[in-house]
Amino acid sequence: MNAPAREAVLDEAPSDRSPAGPTDPWLVFDDRWVADHGIGRVAREWGRLGAGWRRIGAGPSPASPADPIWLAARLRDAGLPFLSPGYNAPLASRSPFFVTVHDLCYVDLARLTGALRRVYFGAVVRGRCQAAHGVFTVSEFSRGRLLDTWGLDPRRVHVVTPGVSRAFVPRGPAARFSRPYLLGVGNASPHKNEARTVAAFMASGLARTHDLVLTGAPRAVARGPLDASVRFTGRIDDASLAALYRGADALVFASLYEGFGLPALEAMACGTPVVCSRTTALGEVAGDAALLVEPESTADIARGLERIVRDAALAARLREAGPARARRHDWAAGVRTLERALRAALGQPVAA
């Protein structure tokens, strides 16, 4: 995020959406993370459902290395515990604070990460996690990496899995192009593995009959000119993304590293067959409701794409299994788990 720096005022209105009405604020929530990416979606849904949460509202980017200093000053007189849906935390705090680390991509894939980001995660984020009253993450895979890599107390590291936002359901408009298509949801980050995905698509021979549609702005995803069968959507909203899922013959999500992998879950919720990595958290999220491939093997990704297009029985099974798998993940249930863990850590009464 590159949010413009401007003075922040803690929002006086609690982020309460419960039928019971407003409650006294008991927590400061950093809603500056809300954006069109994985952390941003978690921030949006947690903020929508959390009861009695006072919002930060505005300020500099929470991803800035300088944010811990700004946040410490901002929260100095708040007198409430602080929760971030991302990895930022105050450099010092008189009140309890909680952070959310979605993954350790910057640590585990150091070869793909800039030196400044590696140092920031290895020193500042790790130190703040060790000082926090609690750390949240989004999968058992990520929890295991936090325990193994940073030696955090397992009693203070909690898994709260994301849910499926309301736009992603099987019924609804489906995108159509001049030819059938496979969909890729990602960005230019190297760990999204787009270059290998494009190479696998071309190696599969499916470019003769299908397009590969990639979300986002046109970008360099291969050496040399792209084949005409590879196209980009530009910026899209959730409704358009859901329509793209529904219209696709399959989602291909061969990411090298995911702390969770929301696109796989969203596609399954829409009834779209998924071809995704078997590594990191994706195997945990998708289970047997997706066709799993080795993300570092162009040939294996290509075989997966061919199989999902040619094997009608497999595609039909995944179209049925996907929505059932996705229904296991619910934003409201996740926020209830989150609030129980928060209150327990703060020594407050925990609802049954």
mmCIF file with all atom_site columns, C-alpha atoms in Angstrom, residues 66-78 89-94:
data_model
loop_
_atom_site.group_PDB
_atom_site.id
_atom_site.type_symbol
_atom_site.label_atom_id
_atom_site.label_alt_id
_atom_site.label_comp_id
_atom_site.label_asym_id
_atom_site.label_entity_id
_atom_site.label_seq_id
_atom_site.pdbx_PDB_ins_code
_atom_site.Cartn_x
_atom_site.Cartn_y
_atom_site.Cartn_z
_atom_site.occupancy
_atom_site.B_iso_or_equiv
_atom_site.pdbx_formal_charge
_atom_site.auth_seq_id
_atom_site.auth_comp_id
_atom_site.auth_asym_id
_atom_site.auth_atom_id
_atom_site.pdbx_PDB_model_num
ATOM 1  C CA . ALA A 1 66 ? 8.640  3.800  9.865  1.00 0.00 ? 66 ALA A CA 1
ATOM 2  C CA . ASP A 1 67 ? 5.114  2.866  10.878 1.00 0.00 ? 67 ASP A CA 1
ATOM 3  C CA . PRO A 1 68 ? 6.027  1.283  14.261 1.00 0.00 ? 68 PRO A CA 1
ATOM 4  C CA . ILE A 1 69 ? 7.309  4.690  15.419 1.00 0.00 ? 69 ILE A CA 1
ATOM 5  C CA . TRP A 1 70 ? 4.221  6.542  14.141 1.00 0.00 ? 70 TRP A CA 1
ATOM 6  C CA . LEU A 1 71 ? 1.926  3.926  15.633 1.00 0.00 ? 71 LEU A CA 1
ATOM 7  C CA . ALA A 1 72 ? 3.574  4.101  19.061 1.00 0.00 ? 72 ALA A CA 1
ATOM 8  C CA . ALA A 1 73 ? 2.958  7.848  19.154 1.00 0.00 ? 73 ALA A CA 1
ATOM 9  C CA . ARG A 1 74 ? -0.593 7.488  17.845 1.00 0.00 ? 74 ARG A CA 1
ATOM 10 C CA . LEU A 1 75 ? -1.581 4.875  20.429 1.00 0.00 ? 75 LEU A CA 1
ATOM 11 C CA . ARG A 1 76 ? 0.227  6.411  23.412 1.00 0.00 ? 76 ARG A CA 1
ATOM 12 C CA . ASP A 1 77 ? -2.912 7.850  24.990 1.00 0.00 ? 77 ASP A CA 1
ATOM 13 C CA . ALA A 1 78 ? -5.526 5.480  23.541 1.00 0.00 ? 78 ALA A CA 1
ATOM 14 C CA . ALA A 1 89 ? 2.942  -3.070 15.586 1.00 0.00 ? 89 ALA A CA 1
ATOM 15 C CA . PRO A 1 90 ? 3.907  -0.128 17.790 1.00 0.00 ? 90 PRO A CA 1
ATOM 16 C CA . LEU A 1 91 ? 7.612  0.089  18.560 1.00 0.00 ? 91 LEU A CA 1
ATOM 17 C CA . ALA A 1 92 ? 6.673  0.558  22.216 1.00 0.00 ? 92 ALA A CA 1
ATOM 18 C CA . SER A 1 93 ? 3.319  0.308  23.931 1.00 0.00 ? 93 SER A CA 1
ATOM 19 C CA . ARG A 1 94 ? 1.922  0.591  27.452 1.00 0.00 ? 94 ARG A CA 1
#
